[in-house]
Structure formats: structure tokens, C-alpha cells
Short mmCIF file of C-alpha atoms in Angstrom, two decimals:
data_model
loop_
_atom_site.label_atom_id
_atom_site.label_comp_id
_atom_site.label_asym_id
_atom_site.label_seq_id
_atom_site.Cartn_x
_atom_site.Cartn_y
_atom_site.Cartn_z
CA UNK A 1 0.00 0.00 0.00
CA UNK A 2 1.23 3.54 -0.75
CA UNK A 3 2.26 5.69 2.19
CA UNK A 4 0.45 8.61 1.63
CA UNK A 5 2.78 11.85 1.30
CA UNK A 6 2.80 14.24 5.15
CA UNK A 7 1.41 16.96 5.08
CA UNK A 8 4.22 19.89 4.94
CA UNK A 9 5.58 17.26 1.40
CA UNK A 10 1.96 17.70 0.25
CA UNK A 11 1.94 21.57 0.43
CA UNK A 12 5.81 21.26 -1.09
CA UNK A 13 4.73 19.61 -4.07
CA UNK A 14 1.51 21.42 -4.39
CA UNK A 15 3.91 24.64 -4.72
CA UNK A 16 6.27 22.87 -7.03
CA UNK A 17 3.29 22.23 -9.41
CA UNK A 18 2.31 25.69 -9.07
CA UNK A 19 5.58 27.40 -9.86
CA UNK A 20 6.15 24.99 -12.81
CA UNK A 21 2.68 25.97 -13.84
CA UNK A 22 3.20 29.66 -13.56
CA UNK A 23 6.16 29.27 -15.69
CA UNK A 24 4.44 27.42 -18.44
CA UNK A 25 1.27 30.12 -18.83
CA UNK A 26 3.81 32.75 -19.03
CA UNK A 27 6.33 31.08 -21.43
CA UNK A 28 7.83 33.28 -24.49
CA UNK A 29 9.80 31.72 -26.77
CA UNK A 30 13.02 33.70 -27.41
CA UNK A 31 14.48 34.39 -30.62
CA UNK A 32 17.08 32.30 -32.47
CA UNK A 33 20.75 33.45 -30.70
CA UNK A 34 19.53 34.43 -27.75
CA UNK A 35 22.13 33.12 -25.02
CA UNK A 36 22.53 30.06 -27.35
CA UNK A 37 26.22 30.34 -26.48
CA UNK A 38 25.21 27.90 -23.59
CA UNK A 39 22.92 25.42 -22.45
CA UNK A 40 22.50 26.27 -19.10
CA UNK A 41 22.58 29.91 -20.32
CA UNK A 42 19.49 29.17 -22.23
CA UNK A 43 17.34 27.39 -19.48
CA UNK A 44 18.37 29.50 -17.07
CA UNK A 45 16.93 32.64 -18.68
CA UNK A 46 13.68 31.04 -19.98
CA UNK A 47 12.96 30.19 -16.04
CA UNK A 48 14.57 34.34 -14.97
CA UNK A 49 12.70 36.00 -17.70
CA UNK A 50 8.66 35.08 -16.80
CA UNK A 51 9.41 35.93 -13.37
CA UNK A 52 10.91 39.30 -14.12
CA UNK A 53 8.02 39.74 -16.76
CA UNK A 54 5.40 39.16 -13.80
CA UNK A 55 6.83 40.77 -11.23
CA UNK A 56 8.15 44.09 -12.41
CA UNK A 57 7.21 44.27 -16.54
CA UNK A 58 3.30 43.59 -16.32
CA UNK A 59 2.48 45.79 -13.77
CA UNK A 60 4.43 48.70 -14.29
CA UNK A 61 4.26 48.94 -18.05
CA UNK A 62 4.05 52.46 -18.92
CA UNK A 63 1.70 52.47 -21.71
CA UNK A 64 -1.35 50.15 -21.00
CA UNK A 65 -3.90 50.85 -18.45
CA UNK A 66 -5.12 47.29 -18.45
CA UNK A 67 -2.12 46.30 -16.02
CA UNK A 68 -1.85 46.91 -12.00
CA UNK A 69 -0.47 50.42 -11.56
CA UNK A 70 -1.87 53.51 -14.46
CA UNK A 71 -0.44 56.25 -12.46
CA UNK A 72 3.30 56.95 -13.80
CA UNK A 73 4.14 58.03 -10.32
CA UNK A 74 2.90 54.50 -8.43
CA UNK A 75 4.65 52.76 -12.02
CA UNK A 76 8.03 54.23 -10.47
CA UNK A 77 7.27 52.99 -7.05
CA UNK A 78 6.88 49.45 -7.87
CA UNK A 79 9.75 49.45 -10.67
CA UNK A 80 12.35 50.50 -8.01
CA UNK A 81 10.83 47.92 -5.63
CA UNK A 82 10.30 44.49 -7.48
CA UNK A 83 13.88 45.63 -9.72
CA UNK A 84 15.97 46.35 -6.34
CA UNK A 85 14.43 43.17 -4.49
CA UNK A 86 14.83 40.73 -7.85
CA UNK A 87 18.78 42.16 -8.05
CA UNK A 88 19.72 40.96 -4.66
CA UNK A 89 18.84 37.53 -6.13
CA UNK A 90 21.64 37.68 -8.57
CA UNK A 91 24.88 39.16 -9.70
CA UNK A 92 27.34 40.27 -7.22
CA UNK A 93 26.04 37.97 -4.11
CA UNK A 94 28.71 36.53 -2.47
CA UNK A 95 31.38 37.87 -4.62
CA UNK A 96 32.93 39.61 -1.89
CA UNK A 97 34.18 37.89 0.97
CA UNK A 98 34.11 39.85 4.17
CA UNK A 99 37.14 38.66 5.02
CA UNK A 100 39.20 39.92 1.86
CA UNK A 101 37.42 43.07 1.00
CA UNK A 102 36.66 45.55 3.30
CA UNK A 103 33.17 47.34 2.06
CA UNK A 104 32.39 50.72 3.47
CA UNK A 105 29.91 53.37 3.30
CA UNK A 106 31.31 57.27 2.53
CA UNK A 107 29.61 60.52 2.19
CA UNK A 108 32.09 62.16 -0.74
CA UNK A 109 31.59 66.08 -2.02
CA UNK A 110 27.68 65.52 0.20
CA UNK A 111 27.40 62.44 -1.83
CA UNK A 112 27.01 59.00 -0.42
CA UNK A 113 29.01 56.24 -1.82
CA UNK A 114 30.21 52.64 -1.14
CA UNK A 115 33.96 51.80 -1.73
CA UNK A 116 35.62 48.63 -1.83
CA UNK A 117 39.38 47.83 -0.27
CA UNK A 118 41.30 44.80 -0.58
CA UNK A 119 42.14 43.49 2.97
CA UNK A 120 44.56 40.84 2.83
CA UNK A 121 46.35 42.31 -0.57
CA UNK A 122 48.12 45.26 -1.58
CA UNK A 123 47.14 46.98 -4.21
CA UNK A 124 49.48 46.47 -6.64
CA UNK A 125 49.03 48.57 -9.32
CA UNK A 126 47.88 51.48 -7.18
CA UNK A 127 45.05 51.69 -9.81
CA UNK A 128 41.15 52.71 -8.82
CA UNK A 129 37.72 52.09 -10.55
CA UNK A 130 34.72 54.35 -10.27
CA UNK A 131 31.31 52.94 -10.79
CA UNK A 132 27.90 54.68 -11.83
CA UNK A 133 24.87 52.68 -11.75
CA UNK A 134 22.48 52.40 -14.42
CA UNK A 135 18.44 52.47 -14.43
CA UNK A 136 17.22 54.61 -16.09
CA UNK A 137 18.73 57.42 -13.93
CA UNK A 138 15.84 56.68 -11.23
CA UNK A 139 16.73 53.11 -9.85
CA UNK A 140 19.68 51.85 -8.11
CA UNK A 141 22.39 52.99 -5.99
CA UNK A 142 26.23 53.36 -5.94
CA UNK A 143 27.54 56.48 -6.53
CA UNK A 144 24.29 57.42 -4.89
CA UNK A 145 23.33 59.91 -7.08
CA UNK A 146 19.89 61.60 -6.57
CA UNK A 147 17.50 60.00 -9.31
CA UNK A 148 14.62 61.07 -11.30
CA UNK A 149 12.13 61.80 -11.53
CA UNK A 150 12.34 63.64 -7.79
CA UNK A 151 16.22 65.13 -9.21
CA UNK A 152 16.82 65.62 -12.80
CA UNK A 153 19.22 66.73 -15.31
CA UNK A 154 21.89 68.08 -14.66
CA UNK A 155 22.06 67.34 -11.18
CA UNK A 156 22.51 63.60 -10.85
CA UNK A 157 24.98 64.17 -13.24
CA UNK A 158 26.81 67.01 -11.30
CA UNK A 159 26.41 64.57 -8.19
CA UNK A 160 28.20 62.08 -9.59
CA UNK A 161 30.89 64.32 -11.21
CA UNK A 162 31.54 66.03 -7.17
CA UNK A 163 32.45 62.23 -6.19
CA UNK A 164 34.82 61.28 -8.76
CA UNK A 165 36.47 64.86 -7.89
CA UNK A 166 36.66 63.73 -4.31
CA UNK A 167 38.26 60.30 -5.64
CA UNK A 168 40.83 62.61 -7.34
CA UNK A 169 41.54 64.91 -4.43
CA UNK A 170 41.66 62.67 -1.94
CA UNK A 171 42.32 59.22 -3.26
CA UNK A 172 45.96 59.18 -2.52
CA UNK A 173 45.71 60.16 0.93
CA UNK A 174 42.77 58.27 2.27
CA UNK A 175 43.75 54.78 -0.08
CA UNK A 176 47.04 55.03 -1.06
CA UNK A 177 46.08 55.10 -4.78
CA UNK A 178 47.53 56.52 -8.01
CA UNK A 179 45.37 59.16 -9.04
CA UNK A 180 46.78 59.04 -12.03
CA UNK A 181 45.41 55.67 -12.45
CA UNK A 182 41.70 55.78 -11.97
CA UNK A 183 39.61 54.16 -14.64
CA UNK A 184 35.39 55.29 -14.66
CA UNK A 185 32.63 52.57 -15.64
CA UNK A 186 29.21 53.09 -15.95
CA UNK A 187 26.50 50.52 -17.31
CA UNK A 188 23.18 51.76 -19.40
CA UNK A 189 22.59 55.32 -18.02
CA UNK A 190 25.30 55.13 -15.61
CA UNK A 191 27.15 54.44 -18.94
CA UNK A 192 25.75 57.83 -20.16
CA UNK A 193 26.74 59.61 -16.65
CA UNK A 194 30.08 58.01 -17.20
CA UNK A 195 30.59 59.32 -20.70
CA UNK A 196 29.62 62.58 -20.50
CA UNK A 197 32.10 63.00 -16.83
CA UNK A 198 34.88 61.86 -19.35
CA UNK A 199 34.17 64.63 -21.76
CA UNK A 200 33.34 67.53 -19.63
CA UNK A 201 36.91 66.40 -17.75
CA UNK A 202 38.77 66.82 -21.50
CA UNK A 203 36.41 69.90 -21.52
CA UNK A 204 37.68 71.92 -18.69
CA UNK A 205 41.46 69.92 -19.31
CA UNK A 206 41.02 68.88 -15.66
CA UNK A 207 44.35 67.06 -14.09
CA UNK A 208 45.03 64.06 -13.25
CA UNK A 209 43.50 62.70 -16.92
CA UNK A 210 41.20 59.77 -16.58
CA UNK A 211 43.47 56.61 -17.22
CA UNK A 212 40.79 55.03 -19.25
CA UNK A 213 36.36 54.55 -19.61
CA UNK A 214 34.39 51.68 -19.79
CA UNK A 215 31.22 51.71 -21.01
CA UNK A 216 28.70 49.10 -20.87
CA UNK A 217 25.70 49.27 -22.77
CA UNK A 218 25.23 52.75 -22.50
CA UNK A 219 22.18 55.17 -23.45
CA UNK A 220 23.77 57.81 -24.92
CA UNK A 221 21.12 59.50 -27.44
CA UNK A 222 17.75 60.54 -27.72
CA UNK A 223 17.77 61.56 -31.35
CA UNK A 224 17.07 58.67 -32.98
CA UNK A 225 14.95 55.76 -31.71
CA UNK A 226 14.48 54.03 -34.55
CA UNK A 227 17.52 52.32 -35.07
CA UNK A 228 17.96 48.83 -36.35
CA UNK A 229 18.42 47.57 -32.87
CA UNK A 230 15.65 49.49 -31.67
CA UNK A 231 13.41 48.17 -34.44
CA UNK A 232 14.15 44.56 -33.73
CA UNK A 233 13.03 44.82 -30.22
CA UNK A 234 10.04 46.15 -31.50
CA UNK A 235 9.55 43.30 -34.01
CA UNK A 236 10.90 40.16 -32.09
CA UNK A 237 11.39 41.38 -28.46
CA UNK A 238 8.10 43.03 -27.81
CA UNK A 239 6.60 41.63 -24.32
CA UNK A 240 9.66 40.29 -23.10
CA UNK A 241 10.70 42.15 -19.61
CA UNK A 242 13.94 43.38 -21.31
CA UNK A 243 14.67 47.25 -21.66
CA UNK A 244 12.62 48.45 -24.85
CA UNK A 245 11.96 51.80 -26.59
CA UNK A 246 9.62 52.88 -24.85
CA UNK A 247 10.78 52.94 -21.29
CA UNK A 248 14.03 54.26 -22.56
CA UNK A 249 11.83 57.27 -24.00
CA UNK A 250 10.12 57.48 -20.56
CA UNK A 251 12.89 57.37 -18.53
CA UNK A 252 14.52 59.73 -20.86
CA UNK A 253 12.11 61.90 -20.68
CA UNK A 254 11.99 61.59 -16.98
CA UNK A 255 16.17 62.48 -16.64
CA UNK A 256 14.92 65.76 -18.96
CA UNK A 257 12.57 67.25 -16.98
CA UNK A 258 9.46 66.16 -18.39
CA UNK A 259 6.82 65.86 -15.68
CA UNK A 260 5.85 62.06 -14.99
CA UNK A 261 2.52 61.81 -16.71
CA UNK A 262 3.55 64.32 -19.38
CA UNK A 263 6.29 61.74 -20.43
CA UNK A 264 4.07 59.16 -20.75
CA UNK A 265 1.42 60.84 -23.36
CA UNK A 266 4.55 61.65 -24.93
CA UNK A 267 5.89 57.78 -25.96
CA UNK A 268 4.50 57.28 -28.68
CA UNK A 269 5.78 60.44 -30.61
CA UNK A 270 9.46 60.31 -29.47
CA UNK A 271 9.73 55.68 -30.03
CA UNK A 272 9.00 57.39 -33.57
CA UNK A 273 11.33 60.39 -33.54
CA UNK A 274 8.53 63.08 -33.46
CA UNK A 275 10.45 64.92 -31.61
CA UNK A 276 12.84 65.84 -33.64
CA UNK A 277 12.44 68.74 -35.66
CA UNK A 278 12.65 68.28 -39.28
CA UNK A 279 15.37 71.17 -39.60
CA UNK A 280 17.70 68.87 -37.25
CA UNK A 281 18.11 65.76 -39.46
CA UNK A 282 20.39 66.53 -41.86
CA UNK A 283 22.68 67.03 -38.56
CA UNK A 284 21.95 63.61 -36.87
CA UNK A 285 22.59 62.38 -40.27
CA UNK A 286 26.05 63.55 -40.15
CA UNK A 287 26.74 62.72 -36.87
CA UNK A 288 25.34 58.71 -37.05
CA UNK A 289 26.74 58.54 -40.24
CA UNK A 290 27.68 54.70 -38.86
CA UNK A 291 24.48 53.57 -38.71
CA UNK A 292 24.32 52.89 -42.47
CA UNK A 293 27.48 50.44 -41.90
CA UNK A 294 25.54 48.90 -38.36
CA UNK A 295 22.42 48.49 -40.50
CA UNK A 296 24.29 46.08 -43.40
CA UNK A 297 26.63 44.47 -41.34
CA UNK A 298 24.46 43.76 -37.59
CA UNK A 299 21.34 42.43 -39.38
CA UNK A 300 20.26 39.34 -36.24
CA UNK A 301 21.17 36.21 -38.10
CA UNK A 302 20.11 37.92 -41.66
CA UNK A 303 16.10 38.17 -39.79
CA UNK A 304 14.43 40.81 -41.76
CA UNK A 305 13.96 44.03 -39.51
CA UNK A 306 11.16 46.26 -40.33
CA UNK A 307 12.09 49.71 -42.32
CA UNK A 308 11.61 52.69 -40.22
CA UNK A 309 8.16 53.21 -39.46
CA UNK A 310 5.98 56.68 -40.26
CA UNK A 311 6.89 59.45 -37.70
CA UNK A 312 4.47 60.67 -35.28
CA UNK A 313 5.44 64.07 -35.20
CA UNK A 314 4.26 66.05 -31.99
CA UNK A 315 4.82 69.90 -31.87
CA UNK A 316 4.52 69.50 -28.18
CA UNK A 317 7.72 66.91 -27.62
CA UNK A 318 9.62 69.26 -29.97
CA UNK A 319 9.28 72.19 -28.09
CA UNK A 320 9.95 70.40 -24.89
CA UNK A 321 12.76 68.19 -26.07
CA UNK A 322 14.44 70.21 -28.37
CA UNK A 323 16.40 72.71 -25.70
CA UNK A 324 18.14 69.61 -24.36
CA UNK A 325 18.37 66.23 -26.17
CA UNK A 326 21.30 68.05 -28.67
CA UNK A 327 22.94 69.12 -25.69
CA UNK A 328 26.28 66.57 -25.12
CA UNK A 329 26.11 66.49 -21.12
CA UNK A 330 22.46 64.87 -21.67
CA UNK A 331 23.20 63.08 -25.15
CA UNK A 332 27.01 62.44 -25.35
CA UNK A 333 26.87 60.85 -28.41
CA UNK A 334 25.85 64.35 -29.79
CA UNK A 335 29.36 65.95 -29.20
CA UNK A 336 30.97 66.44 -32.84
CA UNK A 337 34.73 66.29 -31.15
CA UNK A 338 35.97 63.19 -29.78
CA UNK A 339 39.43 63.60 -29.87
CA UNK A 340 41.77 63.03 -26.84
CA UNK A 341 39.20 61.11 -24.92
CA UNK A 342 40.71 58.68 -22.52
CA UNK A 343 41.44 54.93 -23.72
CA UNK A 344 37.63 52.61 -24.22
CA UNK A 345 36.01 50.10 -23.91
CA UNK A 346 32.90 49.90 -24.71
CA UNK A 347 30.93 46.24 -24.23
CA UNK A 348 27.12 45.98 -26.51
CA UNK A 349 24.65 43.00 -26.25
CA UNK A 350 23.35 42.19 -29.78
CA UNK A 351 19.99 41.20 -28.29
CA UNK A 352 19.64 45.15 -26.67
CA UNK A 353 17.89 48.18 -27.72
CA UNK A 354 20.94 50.21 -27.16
CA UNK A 355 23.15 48.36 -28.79
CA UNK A 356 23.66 50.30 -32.41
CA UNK A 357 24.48 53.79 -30.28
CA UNK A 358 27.28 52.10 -28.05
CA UNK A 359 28.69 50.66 -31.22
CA UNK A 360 28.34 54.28 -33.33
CA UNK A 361 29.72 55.67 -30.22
CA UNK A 362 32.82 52.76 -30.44
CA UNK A 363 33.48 53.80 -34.29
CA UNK A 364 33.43 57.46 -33.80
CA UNK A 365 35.89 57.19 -30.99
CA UNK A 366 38.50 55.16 -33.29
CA UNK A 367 37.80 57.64 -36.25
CA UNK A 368 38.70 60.40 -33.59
CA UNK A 369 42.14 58.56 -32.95
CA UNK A 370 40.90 57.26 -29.44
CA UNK A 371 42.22 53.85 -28.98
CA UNK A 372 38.82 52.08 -28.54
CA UNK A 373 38.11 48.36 -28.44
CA UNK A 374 34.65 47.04 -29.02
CA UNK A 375 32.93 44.02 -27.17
CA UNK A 376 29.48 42.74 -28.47
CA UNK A 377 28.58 39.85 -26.52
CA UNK A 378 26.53 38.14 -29.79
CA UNK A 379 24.18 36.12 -27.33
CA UNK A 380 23.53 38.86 -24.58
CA UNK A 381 20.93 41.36 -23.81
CA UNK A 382 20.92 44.80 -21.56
CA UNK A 383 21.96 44.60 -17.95
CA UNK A 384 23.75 40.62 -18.48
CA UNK A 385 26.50 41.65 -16.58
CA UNK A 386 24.33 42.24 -13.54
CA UNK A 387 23.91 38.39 -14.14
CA UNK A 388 27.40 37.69 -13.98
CA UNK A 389 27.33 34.47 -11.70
CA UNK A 390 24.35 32.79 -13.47
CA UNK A 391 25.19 33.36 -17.25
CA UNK A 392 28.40 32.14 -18.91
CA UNK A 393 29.10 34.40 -21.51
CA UNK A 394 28.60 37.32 -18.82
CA UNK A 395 30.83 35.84 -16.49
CA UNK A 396 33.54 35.67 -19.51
CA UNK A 397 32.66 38.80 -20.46
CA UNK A 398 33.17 40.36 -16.98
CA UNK A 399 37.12 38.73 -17.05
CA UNK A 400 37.56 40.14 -20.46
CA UNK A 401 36.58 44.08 -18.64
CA UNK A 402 38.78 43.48 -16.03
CA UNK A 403 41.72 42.08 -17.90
CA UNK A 404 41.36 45.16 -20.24
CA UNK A 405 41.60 47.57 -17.07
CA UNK A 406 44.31 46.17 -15.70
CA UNK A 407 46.37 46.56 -19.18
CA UNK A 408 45.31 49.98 -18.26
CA UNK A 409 47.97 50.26 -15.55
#
């Protein structure tokens, strides 16, 4: 006779079924390459994915009602919650040990910060790396700049720009480094925060140079959003919770000023470029002139993308955008003079919305004389790196960055 299962084994299998049933109602297929590098890779995202599509994409997407939160400002609310509580169950979790790295909390220039010393090593190169989150500009933390849409641009950026000044000042004294030697990374918009820090530092020929800049899938442009990687998403990506157009317009939009539920009526327009006015093309023309090379030679496995679709032009997003998205602190890739910036590398995701501008960004820098070297990971998609323990070609891809900044020093 069967023993019949107790009751705590019935419950466990009861919520085994139900997980495993969750999982199949919300299963996507992904598209051909998609973290095909690996296995494990594979299965591991089609089991991450649904659960970051129900817990943070379904009820905070900005543009249909139907789902749990309509106002913009409760959107916000749950995006930094469900994305800060589903991040501490990945990435950097017990890459530190206590024991070898000593992990502090500063306050630097009135910002707050969170450094990292090696314990039980010296340093050997005397070399330092700066860090700027990404999200969008209004989630995350380290440098703790002030996000949007309570702060906005240019005053996260100026945040982060007083702590890397303290690094510079201070750095020396307080960790023995080489200030000489300090090397600035920033992923997404922390990539864009990063960027524009580098060039405003050439700007004002501030000393000690930056030793080098790494940029990881970084936003840096808001006057184009039809790319061929943005069109892709739109065509094979749609629904997945990975970053598309449309929350990079909001979140833009957000950084710029635009008020929260402004920036949402104003989607629709900008994912089609109808915010650009029609006497600014011919210069966006000139200055992506590398998209025409992206677009013949980055094509997903030779799937057809969709041409560029009819623009929704809106007098309203023109006016509003138009004072600030062809300034370079707020769209770096805008600046027409690249020269002298400090050694790159710049790491893309083929499978990311943002991947054509960091790779424009990449060519314009080695046509500028900048020695620049160019990472697309050709089976990864925005934010992998924060994955770094659970996918393969992340983790390899994380060696490669810091193998490159120590050739640095």
C-alpha cells in the first residue's frame, strides 16, 4: 500500500506544481541566438525571464492601463521595488568575501558612496575604478546619485561628477592610490553619466587625466529611436521584460525634466522620432553617419527588420525636447569632437535596444584617434553583466573588462 505523502511534502509539491505551472502560462519563446552560447545559459533565462516579466514588466508597463499600476508616479514605485528586491537575487552575491574586501559606506563632495578595499592584498598597481549605476537614472544605488524623476538633469549628473572629484583629491591620501590611475565605468545610463564625466573632464582639461572609460551598454542618445536595434526589439522582443523603446523614452524623458505623466502621453511620438524637428536631421545624419554600416553588417542572423516606421510628429515633444536632447552632457553621443578622450572600452549585447548607439559611439571614438576596443557579446541582452554568476558568456565577459583595465595600468 502507498504511504500517503505528510502533510508539509503535500503543500511542497503542491507549490512545485504551481511554480512549474506559472512558468508554463507565461512562457515566451526567445528568438534564435539568444544566449545560445550555452545550455544552461538558455534554461536559465527562460525560467529568470517570466518571473521578471510578472513581477516588475506587467504591472508597471508604462503604456497600457489594463495592467496593476496607471499612475506613472505609483509605475516608479513598484519598478524601483520588485527591480531592487529581484537584483539581490543575482549578480554580485557573495562575490565579496568579508574577510578579503573591506566594504564601506562614505559621504564624498555631500554624496554617499560605497567603496571597496582589498584586505589581505596590496594593491598592486595602485590603480582605482569608479562605478555609476544604471536604471534609467531613477533606480539603483552606488555612486548614490539623486534619481529622477524627484532630481533631474543636470544634477545627478553634477552629483556624480563632485564624487569622482573627491576620488581625485583625496584618493591618494585616504587609499594610497595613483590618481593618475583611476579608470570610470558606468553601465546603461550610468554608462551615459560616465561618458559625459569623461568629456566635460577633456572639456575643462582637468588634471590628473582619466586613465581610461568603460562603457557598458550605454544610453547615450535621444535623437534617434528608430535604429535597427531598436526596431528589432520592436519586431521580435516586444513583451519580453527586457529594456525596450519605450521605457528608454520614458525614462529619458523623466532624466529631462518632463513631468511624470507628461512623459508618458509623450511615448509614442518620441519611439518614432517626433520629436525631432525636421530642420535637425540633416545634422543627426552627419553625426550617425555609422548607422548605415551597423544596419548592413548587424542584421540578427540575416532576420528581416522592419524599415523605419511613419513618424508621429508632436509639436509638443519638440518644443519640450528640443532645448536639451542636442545638448552633449544629456546626449554624449551628440558631441561632434571626440578627440583626446581617454582609452575605451565599450561592451554591446546584440539582443539590446541600445546596442547600435554604443557601437556608433565605439566607431566614432576610433575615427577620432581614441584607442577604442569594441565588445558585443553576440548572445547577450541589456543589464547581463548584472547576471554575472548565473550566465556564462557574462561571467567571460566580466574577465575580459577586467583584464582590459588592468592593461590599463
Amino acid at each position: 500500500m502507498t504511504k500517503p505523502l505528510s502533510k508539509i511534502g503535500s503543500i511542497t509539491f503542491a507549490t512545485i506544481v504551481l511554480a512549474f505551472s506559472l512558468l508554463l502560462i507565461l512562457h515566451k519563446p526567445l528568438p534564435p541566438g539568444f544566449c545560445e552560447k550555452s545550455t544552461i545559459d538558455r534554461v536559465i533565462l527562460h525560467l529568470f525571464e517570466p518571473i521578471l516579466r510578472a513581477f516588475y514588466y506587467y504591472p508597471s508597463k508604462q503604456l497600457q492601463s489594463k495592467y496593476l499600476f496607471t499612475s506613472a508616479e505609483n509605475q516608479i514605485w513598484w519598478t524601483r521595488l520588485s527591480l531592487n528586491s529581484l537584483s539581490k537575487t543575482m549578480g554580485p552575491i557573495n562575490v565579496f568575501d568579508r574577510n578579503s574586501v573591506l566594504v564601506k559606506d562614505a559621504v564624498w563632495n555631500g554624496v554617499n558612496v560605497r567603496t571597496y578595499e582589498p584586505r589581505l592584498l596590496k594593491n598592486a598597481t595602485g590603480g582605482a575604478v569608479v562605478f555609476i549605476h544604471g536604471g534609467g537614472f531613477a533606480i539603483g544605488i552606488s555612486i548614490d546619485y539623486r534619481l529622477s524623476p524627484e532630481t533631474v538633469f543636470p544634477e545627478n549628473l553634477f552629483d556624480c561628477e563632485k564624487a569622482v572629484d573627491y576620488l581625485f583629491q583625496n584618493g591618494a591620501e585616504e587609499f594610497g592610490i595613483d590618481p593618475k590611475k583611476v579608470v570610470i565605468i558606468g553601465d546603461s545610463a550610468g554608462g551615459n553619466l560616465a561618458t559625459v564625466i569623461a568629456q566635460r573632464r577633456l572639456e575643462k582639461k582637468a588634471e590628473p587625466k582619466l586613465a581610461a572609460q568603460v562603457l557598458l551598454y550605454p544610453l547615450l542618445q535621444m535623437v534617434d529611436l528608430q535604429m535597427v536595434s531598436y526596431r528589432y526589439f520592436h519586431k521580435r522582443l516586444d513583451g519580453f521584460a527586457f529594456v525596450d523603446p519605450r521605457s528608454v523614452a520614458f525614462y529619458y524623458m523623466l532624466y529631462a525634466g518632463i513631468p511624470l505623466e507628461k512623459a508618458k502621453e509623450l511615448v509614442p511620438a518620441v519611439i518614432t522620432n517626433g520629436h525631432i524637428k525636421p530642420e535637425h536631421r540633416d545634422r543627426i545624419d552627419k553625426i550617425l553617419s555609422h548607422r548605415s554600416f551597423i544596419e548592413s553588417t548587424h542584421l540578427y542572423n540575416l532576420s528581416k527588420v522592419p524599415d523605419r516606421w511613419e513618424i508621429q510628429e508632436s509639436l509638443e515633444a519638440q518644443d519640450l525636447l528640443d532645448p536639451i536632447i542636442f545638448n552633449p552632457y544629456f546626449s554624449p553621443l551628440m558631441r561632434e569632437n571626440l578627440e583626446n578622450l581617454p582609452k575605451s572600452l565599450i561592451v554591446t549585447c546584440e539582443f539590446d535596444t541600445l546596442r547600435d548607439e554604443g557601437m556608433i559611439y565605439a566607431e566614432r571614438l576610433k575615427t577620432a584617434g581614441v584607442p577604442t576596443k569594441l565588445i558585443n557579446l553576440k548572445n547577450g541582452f541589456h543589464a547581463m553583466l548584472n547576471m554575472h554568476n548565473e550566465i556564462t558568456e557574462a561571467s567571460f565577459c566580466l574577465t575580459d573588462v577586467m583584464s582590459w583595465i588592468l592593461e590599463q595600468f
